[in-house]
Amino acid sequence: MSLLVVGSVAFDAIETPFGKTDKIVGGAASYIALAASYFTRNINLVSVVGDDFPNDFMNTLKTQGVNLEGLQIKKGEKSFFWSGKYHNDLNSRDTLETQLNVLEHFNPIVPESAKAPDFLMLGNLVPAVQQSVIKQLTKRPKLIVLDTMNFWMDIALEDLLKTIAMIDVLTINDSEARQLSGEYSLVKAAQKILKMGPKVLVIKKGEHGALLFNNEEVFFAPALPLEDVYDPTGAGDSFAGGFIGYLAKTKDISFDNMKRAIIFGSAMASFTVEKFGTERLIGLSQENVDERVQEFVDLVQFDISLV
Ligand code: AMP
């Protein structure tokens, strides 16, 4: 099934208790496309970079089967830049700098050949831009998943609410769910957010896993306890890529299949955090992915007989 991925392709500078990077390749769409590429090879990317962006990374995406026809390269302009610093627990971070650069006036153009995707993943981006992509499509995808962040809740809430009303699945973290709903309880937050439009809500809780809600049910996926966590950047995007990639591969958008999909999403996120940037998501084998998913299964499998 075809998948259209939209989001930032960027430079990041990251500081964690385990080290610090200069500018490295990041961006929501980079992580999403890489993670999804382990499940489906029919991926189109819509984004924008400046002419400062490395060809090497574009070649890596191509090797992973990602079509870059929709990636605009702006001559003489600079790529989006984000820098962040993680606190000691790695579950929270401060944004040190956001330079929108090419994203400031980004007008996404979905290539003709990508205008009728089966699945659409709207990665973190200006909400009005996310919306303009939906409007360019010639048929409604089977599933639209949207990821966003507090930054857009702070500066573009009205546009964000309009965009959220057009989608099927929203993925945000726990503090963003609280901010968007004004509720501390995540159950109450989910009830409120599900009234804003999406049929399904995923609340990501970093090293504490992820919750999947619809109006009737809740499901929980743990995060894998890992020996080495270096950099949580992109974990949420890798989660989203694995989630939608698995749904696209299995062609099944039932809530039961979404329960499996959040395990695959969590598995992809667990790879990402093991190294800085996108490094760990490049060159994985099918065996690596299968083994990782099996670790999740083993982690939560137990027998209880209540007699
Ligand atoms: P995550 O850790 O999953 O929240 O995603 C981190 C990625 O999001 C980084 O690689 C950043 O380049 C990207 N990012 C950070 N802020 C923004 C923003 N305001 N708009 C779009 N992408 C962003």
Tab-separated table of C-alpha atoms and ligand atoms in Angstrom:
chain	number	residue	atom	x	y	z
A	1	MET	CA	0.000	0.000	0.000
A	2	SER	CA	1.294	3.461	-0.824
A	3	LEU	CA	2.342	5.837	1.931
A	4	LEU	CA	2.821	9.587	1.701
A	5	VAL	CA	5.041	11.101	4.406
A	6	VAL	CA	5.128	14.832	5.078
A	7	GLY	CA	7.216	16.578	7.727
A	8	SER	CA	10.461	18.331	8.478
A	9	VAL	CA	13.797	17.203	7.075
A	10	ALA	CA	16.285	19.056	9.163
A	11	PHE	CA	19.533	19.669	10.938
A	12	ASP	CA	19.519	19.063	14.683
A	13	ALA	CA	22.053	19.802	17.405
A	14	ILE	CA	21.432	17.657	20.436
A	15	GLU	CA	22.722	17.574	23.970
A	16	THR	CA	21.982	14.656	26.292
A	17	PRO	CA	23.665	13.588	29.549
A	18	PHE	CA	25.715	11.201	27.347
A	19	GLY	CA	27.091	13.622	24.820
A	20	LYS	CA	26.581	16.473	22.460
A	21	THR	CA	26.393	16.673	18.677
A	22	ASP	CA	27.095	19.428	16.181
A	23	LYS	CA	24.608	19.724	13.337
A	24	ILE	CA	23.413	16.254	12.388
A	25	VAL	CA	20.623	15.137	10.108
A	26	GLY	CA	17.208	14.895	11.740
A	27	GLY	CA	13.691	16.063	11.140
A	28	ALA	CA	10.389	14.356	11.790
A	29	ALA	CA	9.946	13.107	8.212
A	30	SER	CA	13.469	11.657	8.093
A	31	TYR	CA	12.766	9.438	11.091
A	32	ILE	CA	9.249	8.553	9.904
A	33	ALA	CA	10.334	7.571	6.399
A	34	LEU	CA	13.300	5.512	7.621
A	35	ALA	CA	11.209	3.649	10.216
A	36	ALA	CA	8.346	3.018	7.767
A	37	SER	CA	10.749	1.760	5.091
A	38	TYR	CA	11.194	-1.485	7.056
A	39	PHE	CA	7.527	-2.285	6.387
A	40	THR	CA	6.669	-0.827	2.985
A	41	ARG	CA	8.768	0.313	0.043
A	42	ASN	CA	6.064	2.398	-1.584
A	43	ILE	CA	6.847	5.697	0.172
A	44	ASN	CA	6.743	9.253	-1.164
A	45	LEU	CA	8.266	12.081	0.861
A	46	VAL	CA	7.060	15.683	0.701
A	47	SER	CA	9.316	18.197	2.442
A	48	VAL	CA	11.807	20.996	1.886
A	49	VAL	CA	15.520	21.531	2.544
A	50	GLY	CA	18.079	24.183	1.657
A	51	ASP	CA	21.035	23.543	-0.625
A	52	ASP	CA	23.121	23.022	2.524
A	53	PHE	CA	21.592	19.577	3.031
A	54	PRO	CA	23.879	16.554	2.457
A	55	ASN	CA	23.348	14.417	-0.644
A	56	ASP	CA	24.506	11.391	1.306
A	57	PHE	CA	21.395	11.373	3.426
A	58	MET	CA	19.128	11.769	0.411
A	59	ASN	CA	20.866	8.775	-1.139
A	60	THR	CA	20.299	6.806	2.070
A	61	LEU	CA	16.578	7.557	1.870
A	62	LYS	CA	16.520	6.506	-1.791
A	63	THR	CA	18.301	3.261	-0.922
A	64	GLN	CA	15.584	2.601	1.662
A	65	GLY	CA	13.030	2.908	-1.153
A	66	VAL	CA	11.829	6.438	-0.363
A	67	ASN	CA	10.817	8.459	-3.437
A	68	LEU	CA	12.124	12.045	-3.156
A	69	GLU	CA	10.281	13.653	-6.067
A	70	GLY	CA	8.314	15.750	-3.537
A	71	LEU	CA	11.412	16.962	-1.661
A	72	GLN	CA	12.048	20.586	-2.649
A	73	ILE	CA	15.650	21.830	-2.526
A	74	LYS	CA	15.766	25.622	-2.167
A	75	LYS	CA	18.834	27.216	-3.740
A	76	GLY	CA	20.692	29.674	-1.511
A	77	GLU	CA	18.494	28.898	1.506
A	78	LYS	CA	19.162	27.113	4.781
A	79	SER	CA	17.513	23.924	6.017
A	80	PHE	CA	15.313	23.922	9.114
A	81	PHE	CA	17.434	23.797	12.278
A	82	TRP	CA	16.396	22.624	15.729
A	83	SER	CA	18.462	22.231	18.842
A	84	GLY	CA	17.456	20.668	22.118
A	85	LYS	CA	18.876	19.673	25.478
A	86	TYR	CA	17.595	16.691	27.447
A	87	HIS	CA	17.231	16.604	31.203
A	88	ASN	CA	18.855	13.837	33.222
A	89	ASP	CA	15.861	11.502	33.024
A	90	LEU	CA	15.814	11.834	29.189
A	91	ASN	CA	12.017	12.051	29.329
A	92	SER	CA	11.914	15.810	29.115
A	93	ARG	CA	13.848	18.315	27.058
A	94	ASP	CA	14.164	22.020	26.411
A	95	THR	CA	14.158	23.404	22.913
A	96	LEU	CA	17.196	25.688	22.755
A	97	GLU	CA	16.643	27.010	19.255
A	98	THR	CA	14.244	26.647	16.340
A	99	GLN	CA	15.289	28.267	13.054
A	100	LEU	CA	12.448	27.722	10.603
A	101	ASN	CA	14.538	28.846	7.577
A	102	VAL	CA	13.086	27.016	4.503
A	103	LEU	CA	10.053	25.939	6.545
A	104	GLU	CA	8.962	29.525	7.074
A	105	HIS	CA	7.456	29.878	3.595
A	106	PHE	CA	7.134	26.204	2.736
A	107	ASN	CA	4.478	25.521	0.141
A	108	PRO	CA	4.288	21.722	-0.175
A	109	ILE	CA	3.670	20.350	-3.643
A	110	VAL	CA	2.491	16.770	-3.754
A	111	PRO	CA	3.731	15.173	-7.016
A	112	GLU	CA	0.963	13.999	-9.376
A	113	SER	CA	2.008	10.363	-8.873
A	114	ALA	CA	1.618	10.658	-5.080
A	115	LYS	CA	-1.770	12.394	-4.927
A	116	ALA	CA	-3.830	9.298	-4.114
A	117	PRO	CA	-1.926	7.572	-1.287
A	118	ASP	CA	-3.577	4.757	0.669
A	119	PHE	CA	-1.962	6.065	3.864
A	120	LEU	CA	-0.944	9.600	4.819
A	121	MET	CA	1.470	10.394	7.650
A	122	LEU	CA	1.534	14.070	8.542
A	123	GLY	CA	4.691	14.495	10.600
A	124	ASN	CA	5.343	17.464	12.830
A	125	LEU	CA	5.080	20.632	10.736
A	126	VAL	CA	3.190	23.934	10.525
A	127	PRO	CA	-0.475	22.827	10.909
A	128	ALA	CA	-1.623	24.914	7.904
A	129	VAL	CA	0.970	23.130	5.770
A	130	GLN	CA	-0.201	19.729	7.012
A	131	GLN	CA	-3.723	20.764	6.048
A	132	SER	CA	-2.729	21.980	2.591
A	133	VAL	CA	-1.340	18.515	1.848
A	134	ILE	CA	-4.686	16.877	2.689
A	135	LYS	CA	-6.395	19.355	0.345
A	136	GLN	CA	-4.103	18.497	-2.581
A	137	LEU	CA	-5.022	14.810	-2.544
A	138	THR	CA	-7.372	13.518	-5.237
A	139	LYS	CA	-8.895	10.853	-2.992
A	140	ARG	CA	-9.206	10.534	0.771
A	141	PRO	CA	-6.572	8.108	2.111
A	142	LYS	CA	-7.771	5.051	4.057
A	143	LEU	CA	-5.996	6.485	7.070
A	144	ILE	CA	-4.549	9.867	7.992
A	145	VAL	CA	-2.210	9.964	10.995
A	146	LEU	CA	-0.976	13.301	12.359
A	147	ASP	CA	1.832	14.057	14.760
A	148	THR	CA	2.353	17.500	16.263
A	149	MET	CA	3.986	19.207	19.234
A	150	ASN	CA	3.527	21.870	21.925
A	151	PHE	CA	5.315	24.448	19.723
A	152	TRP	CA	2.289	24.523	17.355
A	153	MET	CA	-0.196	24.450	20.249
A	154	ASP	CA	1.501	27.628	21.497
A	155	ILE	CA	1.644	29.570	18.239
A	156	ALA	CA	-0.954	28.094	15.837
A	157	LEU	CA	-3.674	26.471	17.938
A	158	GLU	CA	-6.570	27.522	15.720
A	159	ASP	CA	-5.007	26.034	12.574
A	160	LEU	CA	-4.012	22.948	14.510
A	161	LEU	CA	-7.582	22.330	15.720
A	162	LYS	CA	-8.891	22.677	12.142
A	163	THR	CA	-6.312	20.179	10.905
A	164	ILE	CA	-6.933	17.718	13.733
A	165	ALA	CA	-10.626	17.703	12.770
A	166	MET	CA	-9.675	16.249	9.353
A	167	ILE	CA	-7.633	13.231	10.472
A	168	ASP	CA	-8.120	9.705	11.844
A	169	VAL	CA	-5.265	9.141	14.316
A	170	LEU	CA	-3.459	11.754	16.417
A	171	THR	CA	-0.109	10.961	18.061
A	172	ILE	CA	1.151	13.290	20.803
A	173	ASN	CA	3.046	12.919	24.057
A	174	ASP	CA	1.534	13.050	27.535
A	175	SER	CA	2.361	16.685	28.282
A	176	GLU	CA	0.994	17.731	24.870
A	177	ALA	CA	-2.230	15.780	25.519
A	178	ARG	CA	-2.564	17.649	28.805
A	179	GLN	CA	-1.894	20.999	27.119
A	180	LEU	CA	-4.338	20.362	24.270
A	181	SER	CA	-7.165	19.186	26.532
A	182	GLY	CA	-6.553	21.189	29.693
A	183	GLU	CA	-6.966	17.936	31.661
A	184	TYR	CA	-4.353	16.299	33.896
A	185	SER	CA	-5.876	12.815	33.758
A	186	LEU	CA	-4.846	11.198	30.485
A	187	VAL	CA	-8.152	9.324	30.357
A	188	LYS	CA	-10.104	12.591	30.565
A	189	ALA	CA	-7.657	14.208	28.121
A	190	ALA	CA	-8.261	11.386	25.640
A	191	GLN	CA	-12.035	11.728	25.952
A	192	LYS	CA	-11.803	15.450	25.163
A	193	ILE	CA	-9.319	15.060	22.303
A	194	LEU	CA	-11.363	12.295	20.661
A	195	LYS	CA	-14.213	14.829	20.478
A	196	MET	CA	-11.982	17.149	18.421
A	197	GLY	CA	-12.108	14.830	15.400
A	198	PRO	CA	-9.705	11.884	15.481
A	199	LYS	CA	-11.176	8.405	15.985
A	200	VAL	CA	-8.007	7.142	17.621
A	201	LEU	CA	-5.472	8.831	19.891
A	202	VAL	CA	-1.971	7.649	20.725
A	203	ILE	CA	-0.382	9.188	23.813
A	204	LYS	CA	3.380	8.605	23.905
A	205	LYS	CA	4.988	8.461	27.332
A	206	GLY	CA	8.672	8.123	26.437
A	207	GLU	CA	10.368	5.359	28.425
A	208	HIS	CA	6.964	4.558	29.952
A	209	GLY	CA	5.470	3.319	26.694
A	210	ALA	CA	2.388	4.442	24.804
A	211	LEU	CA	-1.386	4.397	25.241
A	212	LEU	CA	-3.850	3.778	22.409
A	213	PHE	CA	-7.386	5.085	22.852
A	214	ASN	CA	-10.606	5.003	20.908
A	215	ASN	CA	-14.042	5.817	22.303
A	216	GLU	CA	-14.540	2.346	23.752
A	217	GLU	CA	-11.122	0.864	24.521
A	218	VAL	CA	-7.649	1.576	25.861
A	219	PHE	CA	-4.520	-0.434	25.080
A	220	PHE	CA	-0.994	-0.052	26.437
A	221	ALA	CA	2.366	-0.834	24.834
A	222	PRO	CA	5.474	-0.716	27.025
A	223	ALA	CA	8.793	0.740	26.003
A	224	LEU	CA	11.633	-1.763	26.052
A	225	PRO	CA	13.967	-1.333	29.043
A	226	LEU	CA	17.232	-0.694	27.170
A	227	GLU	CA	20.755	-0.930	28.479
A	228	ASP	CA	21.953	2.085	26.513
A	229	VAL	CA	19.831	5.104	25.676
A	230	TYR	CA	21.840	7.924	24.124
A	231	ASP	CA	19.390	10.225	22.409
A	232	PRO	CA	15.572	10.162	22.476
A	233	THR	CA	15.302	12.607	19.545
A	234	GLY	CA	13.084	11.190	16.844
A	235	ALA	CA	11.689	8.408	19.033
A	236	GLY	CA	8.157	9.732	18.570
A	237	ASP	CA	8.610	10.034	14.806
A	238	SER	CA	10.156	6.575	14.505
A	239	PHE	CA	7.220	5.275	16.518
A	240	ALA	CA	4.812	6.933	14.070
A	241	GLY	CA	6.761	5.553	11.076
A	242	GLY	CA	6.702	2.007	12.431
A	243	PHE	CA	3.012	2.364	13.347
A	244	ILE	CA	1.812	3.548	9.937
A	245	GLY	CA	4.335	1.390	8.055
A	246	TYR	CA	2.974	-1.732	9.728
A	247	LEU	CA	-0.632	-0.706	9.014
A	248	ALA	CA	0.258	-0.052	5.359
A	249	LYS	CA	1.994	-3.429	5.108
A	250	THR	CA	-0.888	-5.367	6.663
A	251	LYS	CA	-3.631	-3.272	4.968
A	252	ASP	CA	-5.743	-3.514	8.112
A	253	ILE	CA	-6.809	-0.392	10.026
A	254	SER	CA	-8.910	-2.099	12.704
A	255	PHE	CA	-8.299	-1.141	16.344
A	256	ASP	CA	-6.994	-4.669	16.988
A	257	ASN	CA	-4.376	-4.273	14.281
A	258	MET	CA	-3.465	-0.838	15.658
A	259	LYS	CA	-2.621	-2.626	18.936
A	260	ARG	CA	-0.036	-4.637	16.992
A	261	ALA	CA	1.074	-1.513	15.118
A	262	ILE	CA	1.979	0.348	18.316
A	263	ILE	CA	4.238	-2.551	19.278
A	264	PHE	CA	6.017	-2.263	15.905
A	265	GLY	CA	6.162	1.515	16.387
A	266	SER	CA	7.667	1.070	19.850
A	267	ALA	CA	10.227	-1.366	18.422
A	268	MET	CA	11.386	1.188	15.823
A	269	ALA	CA	11.585	3.892	18.515
A	270	SER	CA	13.716	1.580	20.668
A	271	PHE	CA	16.323	1.384	17.891
A	272	THR	CA	16.413	5.147	17.367
A	273	VAL	CA	17.296	6.016	20.966
A	274	GLU	CA	20.301	3.676	20.996
A	275	LYS	CA	22.437	6.111	18.965
A	276	PHE	CA	22.443	9.844	18.223
A	277	GLY	CA	20.291	11.039	15.318
A	278	THR	CA	19.083	8.681	12.592
A	279	GLU	CA	22.179	6.434	12.631
A	280	ARG	CA	20.593	3.381	14.250
A	281	LEU	CA	17.666	3.380	11.802
A	282	ILE	CA	19.937	2.912	8.811
A	283	GLY	CA	20.823	-0.567	7.592
A	284	LEU	CA	18.718	-2.674	9.959
A	285	SER	CA	17.821	-6.168	8.737
A	286	GLN	CA	14.425	-7.816	8.827
A	287	GLU	CA	15.915	-10.154	11.418
A	288	ASN	CA	16.916	-7.203	13.650
A	289	VAL	CA	13.347	-5.888	13.536
A	290	ASP	CA	11.769	-9.299	14.159
A	291	GLU	CA	14.064	-10.004	17.120
A	292	ARG	CA	13.267	-6.633	18.643
A	293	VAL	CA	9.526	-7.185	18.300
A	294	GLN	CA	9.932	-10.613	19.916
A	295	GLU	CA	11.595	-8.904	22.905
A	296	PHE	CA	8.437	-6.822	23.344
A	297	VAL	CA	6.284	-9.924	23.181
A	298	ASP	CA	8.463	-11.672	25.788
A	299	LEU	CA	8.447	-8.592	28.023
A	300	VAL	CA	4.702	-8.567	28.583
A	301	GLN	CA	3.720	-12.207	28.141
A	302	PHE	CA	2.578	-13.975	31.289
A	303	ASP	CA	0.218	-16.753	32.243
A	304	ILE	CA	-2.322	-16.251	34.960
A	305	SER	CA	-5.107	-18.651	35.680
A	306	LEU	CA	-7.816	-17.240	37.934
A	307	VAL	CA	-9.680	-20.177	39.385
B	1	AMP	P1	10.682	13.959	18.301
B	1	AMP	O1	11.889	13.722	19.161
B	1	AMP	O2	10.048	12.695	17.819
B	1	AMP	O3	9.714	14.917	18.918
B	1	AMP	O4	11.173	14.677	16.973
B	1	AMP	C1	12.355	15.399	16.884
B	1	AMP	C2	12.513	15.948	15.478
B	1	AMP	O5	11.508	16.937	15.238
B	1	AMP	C3	13.847	16.631	15.320
B	1	AMP	O6	14.633	15.883	14.410
B	1	AMP	C4	13.538	18.029	14.820
B	1	AMP	O7	14.261	18.376	13.669
B	1	AMP	C5	12.054	18.012	14.517
B	1	AMP	N1	11.398	19.236	14.995
B	1	AMP	C6	11.604	19.886	16.175
B	1	AMP	N2	10.822	20.979	16.251
B	1	AMP	C7	10.103	21.032	15.104
B	1	AMP	C8	9.121	21.927	14.570
B	1	AMP	N3	8.723	23.020	15.258
B	1	AMP	N4	8.606	21.655	13.340
B	1	AMP	C9	8.985	20.568	12.666
B	1	AMP	N5	9.905	19.685	13.093
B	1	AMP	C10	10.471	19.901	14.293
